[in-house]
Each structure stands twice: as C-alpha cells, then as structure tokens.
Short mmCIF file of C-alpha atoms in Angstrom, two decimals:
data_model
loop_
_atom_site.label_atom_id
_atom_site.label_comp_id
_atom_site.label_asym_id
_atom_site.label_seq_id
_atom_site.Cartn_x
_atom_site.Cartn_y
_atom_site.Cartn_z
CA MET A 208 21.86 45.57 -8.60
CA SER A 209 24.98 47.30 -9.70
CA MET A 210 27.79 45.19 -10.69
CA LEU A 211 31.66 45.18 -9.83
CA LYS A 212 33.80 47.77 -11.32
CA ASN A 213 36.46 45.28 -11.96
CA PRO A 214 35.93 41.71 -12.81
CA VAL A 215 38.49 40.01 -10.67
CA TYR A 216 40.27 40.87 -7.26
CA ARG A 217 43.28 39.39 -5.15
CA ALA A 218 42.36 38.04 -1.77
CA ILE A 219 44.11 36.70 1.13
CA VAL A 220 42.85 33.56 2.81
CA VAL A 221 41.99 34.03 6.31
CA TYR A 222 40.56 30.68 7.18
CA SER A 223 40.14 27.17 5.43
CA ASP A 224 39.01 23.81 6.04
CA THR A 225 39.34 20.86 3.83
CA SER A 226 36.46 18.89 6.04
CA THR A 227 33.72 21.62 5.62
CA GLY A 228 35.18 23.58 2.50
CA VAL A 229 34.75 26.84 4.24
CA ILE A 230 36.97 29.42 2.86
CA LYS A 231 37.24 32.95 4.22
CA VAL A 232 39.14 35.58 2.63
CA ARG A 233 39.87 39.44 2.72
CA ILE A 234 39.75 41.47 -0.40
CA PRO A 235 41.68 44.46 0.49
CA ALA A 236 41.50 46.24 -2.77
CA LEU A 237 37.55 46.09 -2.49
CA THR A 238 36.51 45.86 1.15
CA GLY A 239 39.47 47.24 3.25
CA ALA A 240 41.78 45.63 5.86
CA ASP A 241 39.47 44.25 8.16
CA SER A 242 36.29 42.66 6.63
CA VAL A 243 36.48 38.91 6.03
CA VAL A 244 33.90 37.20 3.33
CA ASP A 245 32.88 33.90 2.93
CA VAL A 246 33.68 32.16 -0.47
CA SER A 247 30.79 30.51 -2.17
CA TYR A 248 30.15 27.07 -2.50
CA VAL A 249 28.72 27.55 -6.31
CA GLY A 250 31.30 25.70 -8.67
CA ARG A 251 33.13 23.44 -5.87
CA THR A 252 32.59 20.13 -4.65
CA ALA A 253 34.20 17.88 -2.45
CA TYR A 254 36.47 14.72 -3.55
CA ASN A 255 35.94 11.41 -1.36
CA GLY A 256 34.77 14.02 1.61
CA VAL A 257 37.73 16.31 1.05
CA TRP A 258 37.45 19.67 -0.21
CA LEU A 259 40.05 21.55 -2.04
CA VAL A 260 40.93 24.51 -0.33
CA PRO A 261 43.71 27.37 -0.65
CA SER A 262 46.01 27.31 2.59
CA ILE A 263 45.64 30.18 4.89
CA GLY A 264 47.64 32.99 4.36
CA SER A 265 47.83 32.28 0.58
CA GLN A 266 46.76 34.87 -2.22
CA VAL A 267 43.74 33.86 -4.43
CA VAL A 268 41.83 35.44 -7.31
CA VAL A 269 38.15 36.16 -6.54
CA THR A 270 35.20 37.57 -8.12
CA ALA A 271 31.66 38.31 -7.24
CA ASP A 272 28.00 38.48 -8.95
CA ASP A 273 27.25 41.96 -7.86
CA ALA A 274 28.76 44.98 -6.17
CA ASN A 275 27.26 44.02 -2.69
CA LEU A 276 29.46 40.79 -2.89
CA THR A 277 26.40 38.69 -2.38
CA ASN A 278 28.28 35.62 -3.71
CA VAL A 279 32.05 35.62 -3.77
CA PHE A 280 33.58 33.06 -6.10
CA TRP A 281 37.09 31.60 -6.13
CA LEU A 282 38.50 31.71 -9.43
CA GLN A 283 40.66 28.58 -9.46
CA VAL A 284 41.90 27.97 -13.16
CA SER A 285 43.41 24.79 -12.60
CA PRO A 286 43.88 22.46 -9.49
CA ASP A 287 47.07 23.31 -7.62
CA PRO A 288 48.96 20.09 -6.74
CA ALA A 289 50.73 21.60 -3.87
CA THR A 290 47.35 22.52 -2.25
CA SER A 291 45.54 19.54 -3.17
CA LEU A 292 48.29 16.93 -1.87
CA THR A 293 47.50 17.37 1.82
CA GLY A 294 44.08 15.46 1.21
CA ILE A 295 45.62 12.99 -1.41
CA GLN A 296 48.48 11.93 0.82
CA SER A 297 46.14 11.58 3.83
CA GLN A 298 44.26 9.12 1.86
CA ILE A 299 47.27 7.36 0.70
CA ASP A 300 48.52 6.94 4.06
CA THR A 301 45.28 5.33 5.22
CA LEU A 302 45.00 3.22 2.12
CA SER A 303 48.62 1.95 2.82
CA SER A 304 47.70 1.05 6.54
CA ASP A 305 45.09 -0.75 5.43
CA LEU A 306 47.06 -2.38 2.74
CA SER A 307 49.83 -3.68 5.08
CA TYR A 308 47.03 -5.20 7.53
CA VAL A 309 45.43 -7.08 4.80
CA SER A 310 48.87 -8.26 3.68
CA SER A 311 49.66 -9.33 7.12
CA ASN A 312 46.33 -11.26 7.57
CA LEU A 313 47.15 -12.81 4.06
CA ALA A 314 50.48 -14.18 5.35
CA THR A 315 48.76 -15.61 8.32
CA ILE A 316 46.22 -17.42 6.43
CA THR A 317 48.56 -18.68 3.86
CA SER A 318 50.97 -20.03 6.51
CA MET A 319 47.97 -21.84 8.31
CA SER A 320 46.79 -22.84 5.02
CA ALA A 321 50.17 -24.83 4.74
CA SER A 322 49.96 -26.41 8.02
CA ASN A 323 46.60 -27.85 7.37
CA ARG A 324 47.67 -29.23 4.23
CA LEU A 325 50.15 -31.16 5.82
CA LYS A 326 47.91 -32.48 8.54
CA ILE A 327 45.28 -33.60 5.66
CA THR A 328 48.36 -35.35 4.03
CA SER A 329 49.01 -37.40 7.12
CA VAL A 330 45.25 -37.93 7.81
CA GLU A 331 45.12 -39.59 4.12
CA ASN A 332 48.01 -41.70 4.68
CA THR A 333 46.32 -42.89 8.02
CA VAL A 334 43.12 -43.48 6.07
CA ALA A 335 45.00 -45.47 3.41
CA THR A 336 46.99 -47.69 5.89
CA SER A 337 43.68 -48.38 7.58
CA SER A 338 41.96 -49.07 4.55
CA SER A 339 44.74 -51.80 3.72
CA ASP A 340 44.27 -53.26 7.10
CA ILE A 341 40.65 -53.66 6.85
CA THR A 342 41.32 -55.41 3.37
CA SER A 343 43.54 -58.01 5.30
CA LEU A 344 41.31 -58.30 8.03
CA THR A 345 38.45 -59.09 5.68
CA THR A 346 40.47 -61.75 3.83
CA ARG A 347 41.37 -63.40 7.16
CA ILE A 348 37.94 -63.32 8.27
CA ALA A 349 36.73 -65.11 4.91
CA GLU A 350 39.63 -67.81 5.77
CA LEU A 351 38.47 -68.08 9.28
CA GLU A 352 34.91 -68.79 7.79
CA SER A 353 35.88 -71.20 5.36
CA PHE A 354 37.60 -73.24 8.21
CA LYS A 355 34.64 -72.91 10.24
CA ASP A 356 32.37 -74.39 7.24
CA ALA A 357 34.95 -77.13 6.80
CA SER A 358 35.17 -78.04 10.53
CA PHE A 359 31.40 -78.53 10.34
CA LEU A 360 31.56 -81.06 7.66
CA GLY A 361 34.13 -82.86 9.28
CA VAL A 362 36.90 -82.22 6.72
CA PHE A 363 39.48 -82.13 9.33
CA ARG A 364 38.16 -85.72 10.95
CA MET B 150 16.70 87.29 15.00
CA ILE B 151 18.22 88.87 11.86
CA PHE B 152 15.34 89.82 9.79
CA LYS B 153 11.78 90.88 10.93
CA SER B 154 9.58 93.54 9.11
CA SER B 155 6.55 94.90 10.29
CA HIS B 156 4.50 92.62 7.69
CA PRO B 157 2.65 90.17 9.82
CA GLY B 158 3.78 87.43 7.49
CA SER B 159 7.17 88.18 7.95
CA PRO B 160 8.97 85.36 9.65
CA ASP B 161 11.24 85.21 12.61
CA VAL B 162 14.71 84.49 11.19
CA SER B 163 17.72 83.28 13.32
CA VAL B 164 21.24 82.68 12.24
CA VAL B 165 23.96 81.47 14.61
CA ILE B 166 27.37 80.95 13.45
CA SER B 167 29.32 79.07 16.27
CA GLY B 168 33.03 80.12 17.32
CA ALA B 169 33.19 83.16 14.92
CA THR B 170 32.88 86.57 15.00
CA VAL B 171 29.82 87.58 12.77
CA ASP B 172 28.08 90.92 11.78
CA TYR B 173 24.61 89.53 11.43
CA THR B 174 23.48 92.90 10.04
CA THR B 175 25.49 91.73 6.85
CA ILE B 176 23.37 89.14 5.73
CA SER B 177 21.23 89.86 3.10
CA SER B 178 19.53 86.54 2.34
CA LEU B 179 19.39 82.82 3.08
CA THR B 180 18.33 79.53 1.77
CA ILE B 181 17.33 76.27 3.53
CA ASP B 182 17.25 73.38 1.16
CA VAL B 183 15.92 69.93 2.38
CA HIS B 184 15.30 66.89 -0.06
CA GLU B 185 14.54 63.19 0.39
CA ASN B 186 17.88 61.19 0.12
CA MET B 187 19.98 64.23 0.25
CA HIS B 188 22.07 66.18 2.86
CA ASP B 189 20.26 69.24 4.09
CA MET B 190 21.86 72.31 2.62
CA ALA B 191 21.75 76.07 3.41
CA THR B 192 23.35 79.23 1.99
CA ILE B 193 24.08 82.60 3.90
CA THR B 194 24.57 85.53 1.50
CA PHE B 195 26.47 88.50 2.84
CA SER B 196 26.82 91.89 1.78
CA GLY B 197 30.19 93.41 2.80
CA PHE B 198 31.73 90.63 4.43
CA VAL B 199 34.28 90.63 7.36
CA PRO B 200 37.44 89.35 5.54
CA VAL B 201 38.62 87.45 8.09
CA GLY B 202 35.57 85.43 8.13
CA ILE B 203 36.59 84.03 4.78
CA THR B 204 38.75 81.46 6.32
CA ASP B 205 37.69 81.63 9.97
CA TYR B 206 34.15 80.60 8.87
CA VAL B 207 35.10 77.22 7.16
CA GLY B 208 33.74 74.25 9.20
CA ALA B 209 32.02 76.41 11.70
CA PRO B 210 28.74 75.02 13.10
CA VAL B 211 25.72 76.83 11.90
CA PHE B 212 22.17 77.08 13.19
CA ILE B 213 19.48 78.63 11.04
CA SER B 214 15.95 78.95 12.03
CA ILE B 215 12.87 80.24 9.84
CA LYS B 216 9.72 80.42 12.05
CA VAL B 217 6.39 81.98 10.97
CA ALA B 218 4.33 80.83 14.11
CA ALA B 219 4.61 78.69 17.19
CA GLU B 220 5.28 75.03 16.01
CA ARG B 221 5.89 76.33 12.54
CA THR B 222 9.41 76.45 11.74
CA ILE B 223 12.06 74.75 9.64
CA ASP B 224 15.38 74.53 11.39
CA PHE B 225 18.84 73.90 10.01
CA TYR B 226 21.93 72.42 12.05
CA GLY B 227 25.25 71.97 9.90
CA TYR B 228 28.59 73.47 9.19
CA ILE B 229 29.79 76.12 6.82
CA SER B 230 31.27 74.03 3.97
CA PHE B 231 32.84 76.55 1.83
CA ILE B 232 32.74 80.37 1.02
CA GLU B 233 32.58 82.28 -2.25
CA PRO B 234 33.78 85.62 -1.64
CA LYS B 235 33.49 88.15 -4.61
CA MET B 236 35.91 91.07 -4.37
CA GLU B 237 35.48 93.95 -7.17
CA THR B 238 37.69 96.85 -6.24
CA ARG B 239 35.89 99.18 -8.58
CA LYS B 240 32.57 98.75 -6.54
CA GLY B 241 34.21 100.11 -3.29
CA LEU B 242 33.60 99.18 0.27
CA ILE B 243 30.44 97.72 1.19
CA ASN B 244 29.64 97.70 4.94
CA ASN B 245 33.25 99.03 5.28
CA SER B 246 34.56 95.74 3.69
CA PRO B 247 36.22 95.27 0.57
CA VAL B 248 34.42 91.85 -0.01
CA GLN B 249 31.37 93.14 -1.57
CA THR B 250 29.56 89.75 -1.36
CA ALA B 251 30.18 86.28 -0.35
CA VAL B 252 27.94 83.24 0.04
CA ALA B 253 28.80 80.74 2.53
CA THR B 254 27.40 77.26 1.64
CA CYS B 255 26.51 75.23 4.58
CA MET B 256 25.96 71.30 4.67
CA GLY B 257 23.69 69.74 7.02
CA SER B 258 25.05 67.71 10.06
CA SER B 259 24.52 64.63 8.14
CA TYR B 260 27.68 65.83 6.14
CA ASP B 261 29.69 64.23 8.89
CA MET B 262 28.77 61.03 7.08
CA VAL B 263 30.40 61.41 3.71
CA TYR B 264 33.83 59.90 4.37
CA PRO B 265 34.34 56.99 2.14
CA LYS B 266 35.01 53.64 3.70
CA TYR B 267 35.60 50.09 2.94
CA LYS B 268 33.84 47.39 4.76
CA THR B 269 31.21 44.93 4.66
CA TRP B 270 28.05 44.53 6.64
CA GLU B 271 26.98 40.82 7.14
CA ASN B 272 23.35 39.43 7.58
CA ILE B 273 22.19 42.91 8.71
CA THR B 274 18.58 44.29 8.73
CA LEU B 275 17.66 48.03 8.07
CA VAL B 276 17.12 48.52 11.78
CA GLN B 277 20.48 47.23 12.48
CA LEU B 278 22.18 49.24 9.69
CA VAL B 279 20.39 52.68 10.59
CA SER B 280 21.06 52.20 14.46
CA GLN B 281 24.72 51.25 13.99
CA ILE B 282 25.46 54.37 11.70
CA ALA B 283 23.36 56.67 13.81
CA GLU B 284 25.12 55.70 16.83
CA THR B 285 28.49 56.02 15.18
CA TYR B 286 27.69 59.77 14.76
CA GLY B 287 25.65 60.25 17.87
CA TYR B 288 22.34 60.68 16.06
CA SER B 289 18.88 59.78 16.82
CA TYR B 290 16.72 57.78 14.26
CA ALA B 291 13.45 56.70 13.42
CA VAL B 292 13.09 53.52 11.08
CA PRO B 293 10.42 50.87 9.91
CA ASN B 294 10.28 47.58 11.67
CA ASP B 295 11.39 45.84 8.56
CA THR B 296 12.68 42.26 9.20
CA PHE B 297 14.35 41.92 5.72
CA VAL B 298 18.15 40.82 6.08
CA TRP B 299 20.64 41.65 3.55
CA LYS B 300 22.99 38.74 3.33
CA ARG B 301 25.83 41.09 2.62
CA LEU B 302 26.35 45.00 1.95
CA ALA B 303 29.45 46.04 0.68
CA GLN B 304 30.83 49.36 1.37
CA THR B 305 33.41 49.81 -1.16
CA GLY B 306 34.89 53.45 -1.07
CA THR B 307 31.42 54.82 -0.37
CA SER B 308 30.44 56.96 2.53
CA ASP B 309 28.07 55.84 5.49
CA TRP B 310 25.59 58.28 3.91
CA GLU B 311 25.88 56.72 0.37
CA LEU B 312 25.45 53.39 1.67
CA LEU B 313 22.58 54.26 3.81
CA THR B 314 20.57 55.98 1.14
CA SER B 315 21.38 53.20 -1.79
CA ALA B 316 20.35 50.41 0.85
CA CYS B 317 17.21 52.17 1.91
CA LYS B 318 16.38 53.18 -1.94
CA SER B 319 16.91 49.62 -3.04
CA ILE B 320 14.08 48.24 -0.84
CA GLY B 321 11.61 51.24 -1.04
CA TYR B 322 12.60 53.50 1.43
CA ASN B 323 13.69 57.17 1.46
CA VAL B 324 15.68 58.94 3.97
CA THR B 325 16.15 62.34 5.47
CA ALA B 326 18.82 63.43 7.88
CA SER B 327 17.65 66.85 9.24
CA GLY B 328 19.38 68.23 12.36
CA THR B 329 20.89 64.94 14.07
CA HIS B 330 17.61 62.74 13.23
CA ILE B 331 17.75 60.08 10.30
CA HIS B 332 14.58 59.53 9.45
CA VAL B 333 13.68 56.58 7.08
CA TYR B 334 10.10 56.20 5.75
CA ASP B 335 8.04 54.46 3.04
CA PRO B 336 6.75 57.14 0.53
CA TYR B 337 3.58 54.98 -0.03
CA LYS B 338 2.88 55.36 3.77
CA ALA B 339 3.24 59.08 3.86
CA VAL B 340 -0.35 59.65 5.21
CA PRO B 341 -0.15 57.59 8.35
CA ARG B 342 3.31 58.75 9.05
CA GLN B 343 1.61 62.17 9.60
CA LEU B 344 4.57 64.57 8.78
CA PRO B 345 3.39 68.04 8.63
CA TYR B 346 0.64 68.69 6.28
CA VAL B 347 -0.24 71.98 4.66
CA GLU B 348 -2.94 72.98 2.00
CA LEU B 349 -1.43 74.77 -1.06
CA LEU B 350 -4.13 77.28 -2.26
CA THR B 351 -4.43 78.71 -5.86
CA VAL B 352 -6.27 81.82 -6.38
CA ARG B 353 -9.39 79.73 -7.11
CA GLY B 354 -8.74 77.58 -3.86
CA ALA B 355 -8.49 80.90 -1.83
CA TYR B 356 -11.97 81.87 -3.31
CA GLY B 357 -10.59 85.15 -4.64
CA ASP B 358 -9.03 86.21 -0.99
CA LEU B 359 -5.90 87.78 -1.79
CA LYS B 360 -4.73 88.27 1.71
CA TYR B 361 -1.46 86.93 2.62
CA ALA B 362 -1.14 83.75 3.98
CA PRO B 363 1.56 80.95 4.03
CA GLY B 364 1.37 78.04 1.23
CA ARG B 365 -0.41 80.37 -1.50
CA ILE B 366 0.74 79.05 -4.84
CA MET B 367 2.54 81.73 -6.76
CA GLU B 368 3.85 79.54 -9.39
CA PHE B 369 3.26 75.94 -10.51
CA ASN B 370 5.28 74.16 -13.02
CA GLY B 371 4.36 70.77 -13.79
CA LEU B 372 5.46 67.62 -15.68
CA PHE B 373 2.68 65.13 -16.46
CA GLY B 374 3.27 61.99 -18.11
CA ASN B 375 4.80 58.62 -17.85
CA THR B 376 8.24 60.11 -19.52
CA THR B 377 10.03 62.00 -16.51
CA LEU B 378 13.25 63.57 -15.85
CA GLU B 379 13.96 60.48 -13.52
CA GLY B 380 13.11 57.83 -16.20
CA ASN B 381 10.01 56.23 -17.77
CA VAL B 382 7.07 55.33 -15.36
CA TYR B 383 6.47 51.45 -15.82
CA ASN B 384 5.21 48.27 -14.26
CA TYR B 385 7.98 45.86 -13.79
CA ASN B 386 8.56 42.14 -14.14
CA TYR B 387 11.79 41.26 -12.16
CA VAL B 388 13.40 37.95 -12.50
CA GLY B 389 16.64 36.69 -10.63
CA ILE B 390 18.48 33.66 -9.37
CA ASP B 391 18.44 33.14 -5.77
CA SER B 392 21.09 31.50 -3.43
CA SER B 393 19.93 27.96 -4.07
CA GLY B 394 20.17 28.42 -7.75
CA THR B 395 16.41 28.81 -8.35
CA VAL B 396 15.17 31.21 -10.80
CA VAL B 397 12.57 33.58 -9.15
CA ARG B 398 10.19 36.01 -10.45
CA SER B 399 8.30 39.22 -9.22
CA SER B 400 6.14 41.75 -10.34
CA THR B 401 4.79 45.23 -9.62
CA GLU B 402 1.18 45.48 -8.86
CA ASP B 403 -1.33 48.24 -9.48
CA ALA B 404 -2.58 48.02 -5.83
CA ASP B 405 0.98 49.20 -4.75
CA PHE B 406 0.97 53.03 -4.97
CA THR B 407 0.62 56.07 -2.67
CA GLY B 408 -3.08 55.68 -2.51
CA PHE B 409 -3.57 59.60 -2.77
CA GLY B 410 -6.61 58.96 -5.17
CA GLU B 411 -6.87 56.80 -8.21
CA LEU B 412 -3.64 55.43 -9.71
CA ALA B 413 -2.67 57.12 -12.92
CA ALA B 414 -2.08 54.41 -15.26
CA ARG B 415 1.53 52.94 -15.62
CA LYS B 416 2.08 52.19 -19.62
CA GLY B 417 4.24 49.08 -20.40
CA VAL B 418 6.01 46.50 -18.53
CA ALA B 419 9.83 46.78 -17.90
CA GLU B 420 11.89 43.49 -17.48
CA VAL B 421 14.76 43.48 -15.24
CA SER B 422 17.19 40.58 -14.61
CA THR B 423 19.13 40.86 -11.20
CA ASN B 424 21.08 39.05 -8.72
CA VAL B 425 19.30 38.20 -5.36
CA THR B 426 19.61 36.05 -2.29
CA SER B 427 15.78 35.03 -2.15
CA LEU B 428 12.29 35.36 -3.52
CA GLU B 429 11.95 37.98 -0.64
CA MET B 430 14.71 40.07 -1.74
CA LEU B 431 13.44 40.14 -5.14
CA ASN B 432 9.81 41.07 -3.89
CA LYS B 433 11.62 43.93 -2.08
CA LEU B 434 13.15 45.22 -5.02
CA SER B 435 10.18 44.80 -7.31
CA LYS B 436 8.08 46.89 -4.99
CA ALA B 437 10.76 49.49 -4.60
CA SER B 438 11.15 50.08 -8.23
CA THR B 439 7.80 52.43 -8.39
CA LYS B 440 8.53 54.45 -5.34
CA HIS B 441 11.13 56.75 -6.67
CA ASN B 442 9.60 57.49 -10.04
CA TYR B 443 6.36 59.29 -10.34
CA PRO B 444 4.15 60.36 -13.36
CA TYR B 445 3.05 63.58 -12.17
CA ASN B 446 5.72 65.97 -10.87
CA ALA B 447 5.71 69.57 -10.22
CA THR B 448 7.59 72.46 -8.21
CA ALA B 449 5.35 74.98 -6.55
CA LEU B 450 6.63 78.14 -5.65
CA VAL B 451 4.49 79.28 -2.51
CA THR B 452 4.57 82.01 0.02
CA GLY B 453 6.97 80.97 2.68
CA VAL B 454 5.59 77.91 4.46
CA PRO B 455 8.17 76.23 6.72
CA ASP B 456 6.19 73.15 7.87
CA PRO B 457 6.45 70.71 4.83
CA VAL B 458 9.26 68.40 4.75
CA PRO B 459 10.26 65.60 2.58
CA GLY B 460 7.71 62.68 3.12
CA SER B 461 5.00 65.31 4.06
CA VAL B 462 1.66 65.25 2.26
CA VAL B 463 0.37 68.74 0.77
CA LYS B 464 -3.01 69.36 -0.85
CA VAL B 465 -2.95 71.31 -4.04
CA ASP B 466 -6.20 73.33 -4.00
CA ASN B 467 -7.72 73.84 -6.56
CA PHE B 468 -6.79 74.18 -10.52
CA ASN B 469 -10.45 72.63 -10.76
CA SER B 470 -8.21 69.53 -12.20
CA ASN B 471 -7.80 65.79 -12.15
CA PHE B 472 -4.32 66.59 -10.37
CA ASP B 473 -5.91 68.63 -7.61
CA GLY B 474 -5.61 66.73 -4.27
CA TYR B 475 -2.70 65.11 -2.39
CA TRP B 476 0.95 65.15 -3.42
CA LEU B 477 3.90 63.79 -1.84
CA VAL B 478 6.63 66.44 -1.04
CA ARG B 479 10.00 65.21 -2.14
CA GLY B 480 11.91 68.42 -1.40
CA ALA B 481 11.41 72.20 -0.14
CA ARG B 482 13.91 75.01 -0.72
CA HIS B 483 13.18 78.09 1.55
CA THR B 484 14.58 81.41 0.63
CA VAL B 485 14.46 84.42 2.90
CA THR B 486 15.44 88.01 1.92
CA ARG B 487 15.10 90.98 3.87
CA SER B 488 12.07 91.86 1.63
CA ASN B 489 10.20 88.27 0.99
CA TYR B 490 10.03 84.59 2.18
CA VAL B 491 9.29 81.96 -0.40
CA THR B 492 9.29 78.23 -0.45
CA GLU B 493 9.69 76.29 -3.57
CA LEU B 494 8.39 72.67 -3.01
CA THR B 495 9.30 69.65 -5.29
CA ILE B 496 6.06 67.35 -5.14
CA ALA B 497 5.01 64.37 -7.03
CA THR B 498 2.08 61.97 -7.06
CA ASP B 499 0.90 58.98 -8.81
CA SER B 500 -2.82 59.48 -8.42
CA THR B 501 -5.86 61.48 -9.80
CA THR B 502 -8.70 62.85 -7.78
CA GLY B 503 -10.80 59.69 -9.17
CA LYS B 504 -11.64 58.34 -5.44
CA ASN B 505 -10.85 59.01 -1.72
CA ILE B 506 -7.38 59.05 -0.18
CA GLU B 507 -6.62 55.59 0.94
CA SER B 508 -5.65 54.73 4.56
CA LYS B 509 -2.72 52.46 5.04
CA PRO B 510 -1.65 51.28 8.41
CA GLY B 511 1.49 52.84 9.89
CA ALA B 512 2.83 54.89 12.71
CA ALA B 513 2.95 58.71 13.22
CA PHE B 514 6.10 60.69 13.23
CA ASN B 515 7.60 61.14 16.79
CA PRO B 516 9.44 64.56 17.18
CA PRO B 517 12.86 63.70 17.79
CA PRO B 518 15.40 65.79 20.45
CA PRO B 519 17.12 68.76 19.17
CA PRO B 520 20.85 68.54 18.35
CA VAL B 521 23.57 70.02 20.57
CA LEU B 522 27.08 70.86 20.07
CA ASN B 523 29.55 68.57 21.83
CA LYS B 524 32.92 69.59 23.06
CA ASP B 525 34.35 68.96 19.61
CA ASN B 526 32.19 71.44 18.35
CA VAL B 527 30.21 68.55 16.47
CA TRP B 528 26.33 68.37 16.13
CA VAL B 529 25.03 65.41 18.16
CA SER B 530 21.59 64.37 19.37
CA SER B 531 20.81 65.57 22.86
CA LEU B 532 19.36 62.35 24.06
CA ASP B 533 19.45 58.63 22.90
CA PHE B 534 16.57 58.30 20.57
CA GLY B 535 15.76 55.44 18.48
CA ASP B 536 12.23 54.90 17.13
CA VAL B 537 11.45 51.50 15.39
CA TYR B 538 8.06 51.80 14.13
CA ALA B 539 5.48 49.68 12.68
#
C-alpha cells in the first residue's frame, strides 16, 4: 500500500466532541473541499472522562499511515491550554460547587456541636448538684437511723 | 464497411466518425487495442487527409467494428483524442490533399473517466464502488459479489479510472471498459467466466493444413521464467498491523493459481509489510499479489481473430511443449490494412500441461447492452444494466 507524498497536511476541524473524542476534519490539500474523515483514536486518551479535542473551525495538522488515509492522526505537539481549558474549567466548577456544599454542612455541624456542648455542661452541673443532694440525704438518713436505735434503747427516756 | 477484399477471410470493417465529414476511402489502416486495466484504444491512419478534419475531428465520437463472421466481432466505441498530420510539400497532393498522411488516435469511451478528482470513499465495497462510478458515466457494469469493505479509499488527484483499476488490482481483480461496459473479473476464474475462447494453432497444430483461418499463429515470442518484465514471480509472506493494533500475517498458497494445468513453481518467498484494517484485508492483498505477474508470458501474432478479449482463455496448440495448453489473454491488438488483418495477443500463464484444467466455481459473462450516443454526443449504455455475479 503506497505512502503519502507529503508527511503532514493542514486540516480544518468540522466536528469535535469532548465526551466521545470524535474529531472529523476536512483536508482540502489532499481530499478536496467536501470529503470529511475521522481522526484516529490511536495515541489519544481521555483525562477524567474528558477528551482533549480541537475546537470546530480551527486548523490542525494531520498525517496518515497510508495513501488511502486508512488512519488519520492528529499531530498535537503539545496540549493547547486554550483548547483544554473548557474541560478543566468545567471540572473546577463542579469541584467548587461540591466544596461549598461540604463547607456549608461543616458550619452547620460545628454550630450544632457547640450547642450540644453547652447542654452537656448544664447536665453535668445538674448531675453534680444531684450528687451533693444525694450525699446530704445519705448523711441525714444515717442520723435518723442513729436516732431510731437510740430510741429503742431508751436513751431518751 | 470500408475495406473488403474478395478473400473469404477478409473482415468486414466499419468506421463511423460522428458529426464530421469523412472521406472513408482515404483510410489506409486502423488498429484496435484492448488490454486489461487500460482504456481501449484505436488508431485510424488516413492517406490524403481532408485538412479541415485536423481540427474538426478532435473529440468526435468514433465507432469501429471488425467482423469476420456472425457473432465474431470486435467493436470499439470512443472519441478521437488527437491527430498527428504529416505534411511534406515535396510529396505533392495525395487524394487531392496536401496532408499526405494523418493518424487519428482514439481513446475508448472510458476515457471520460480520466479527469482528476479529490474525495474519499468511506466504508465501501467493490460492488458499491463500481456501480457508483458506472452510474456517474451512464455505463453498465459486471462485478463479482465481493463483500470485502474498504474502510476508506482516498482519491487524491487521481481519476475515477485510476481509482477503479488500482482498487480492483489491489484485491486481485482486473478491469476492462469496452464500449460503455465496466467488467471486473478475477483472472484465476477466467475459465468459468467463459469469455470468448479460441484455439491458436501452430503449423503443427493445424496438421499441415495451410488454408487461411482466423487464429493461426504466425509469430510467437515468449519470455519464460520467474524473472519477468513486470518483476519477479514469488510466493509472498505478508505482515501488517490491523486497526486494533494486532500484528496480522498472511501468505500466498500454491493452491491459488489459474488452474490451467500444473502450477509452474514459484521460486523464493518475498516479504511484504503493509498497513491494513483487518486480517481479511491482508488476506486480500496477499492473494492478489500473484495475480498480476505470471512466469510464462508471450505475444502471439496470429491471423486476425476478433474474439479474444482481456480475461479470455486461449489454447496454444501445439508446439509439442510443456507450455501448450491454456493461456490467459491480457491484451489484444487488431491491425487491419487494405491487404491484411492480424491480431497480436498478449498472453500469460502460470501453468504447464501437467494435469487437466481445474474447474472453479463462477458465473459466465452476460453480454452487455450496446452503447448509444446521448444528446451531448457522449457514449452511454443504451440500458441500465448491472450484473453482480458470484
């Protein structure tokens, strides 16, 4: 199978999708104005479910593995931040939203925690008072017990 | 009819140049050339040419017919592509014309398909490719029902004709476009295809009968061996990488040949690395690799015989040799003058007469409808006709 005359060609992106990674291009210098070809997935990968794709209408550089353009490859020398920002910004927005939700929950929980702490202190005070009362009552009961014994023995006759 | 002598073997020859004034008596000779994977071609040589014709004839539709008997004819439909007049004052006037000789070269009607195009064909089968191209030009077609799918065919500055022939050749088929009929065929199934068959007799084969008959061998020039004008004859090991990234392999087999007799041994194994979409594609390329290069090749100049066309089988009988037997016709050139009609056949085989011809399954050729000129003076098929055969 014969090879391409030139190693690389400029192409115009007619369709791209960050969720599927599909890229369709026209290569006017090679296949005329109307033919649209798919760009191969070989050498490309999705990051966090998002494909890095060129924007529609932009110009990219492509090559192919034979003269029939059986596989067309997007020659991407380095990631283009402007192109990749769309996907990353979307993820940042999602994470920010999650973060504010978690922060809101945390504030609520902190507030509830402080309120509960006051109640615990009050209960602890109540318990301490009750313990003191119990001690006094125990002492009085002991006195009364001694009075009862003395009465039986006729101490007070 | 322009030439006809009193000799019983003299063919009936007709030439019609549409839309131009022609003095047919000035035609001194003509040729018709048909060859696999090439446009049909014809030449008309005039002696004493009407000067106005030098420019008027260019592009004119042409019909030429050479007929030796009922149903034994070769027809050419095409256009005058260019004219080469020769004017030498010192030779005076011939047929009252200062143009002493002129040769009009005519290309077959398939020459309509030579304009370069840029496009891609996606997920296309052979039948779809041939039928779509035929429909574009108003042609009829006959094509094997091959289910192989090209993921993509790129037409990058090449003509429909070039795309068609290269695509067919790549998977082991030959193409002819005679008249307005595109015929795609497998050379290894030439026997069941049943294109016109003739026997080419040597002096020995004719048992000393020297009476004139079509197809008597006058000259035979052979080239025998694994080194041929088209390259060496090998077996092949193919290796490639498919679309999923798997390395795939395929090899030619000795069982794969014309079956005309016993296979002439292929010497050596050539390795080919290529790019494919699937193992099926690699198998196609591998099997095709032996179909365009034969170890036994010859040109046989025979008394005029109009029947054989590319894809026909002829029998060479006999040189009392191992190459007697069946040969595949790859091309035929018919030359008619006012005194003779000869045919030069380009033939090839990969077999010796070691065993009987092998019968392979296949379908016979159905004659296509004849061409007609449409209102734009372009040859088109007179009927919609598409034969997708087994």
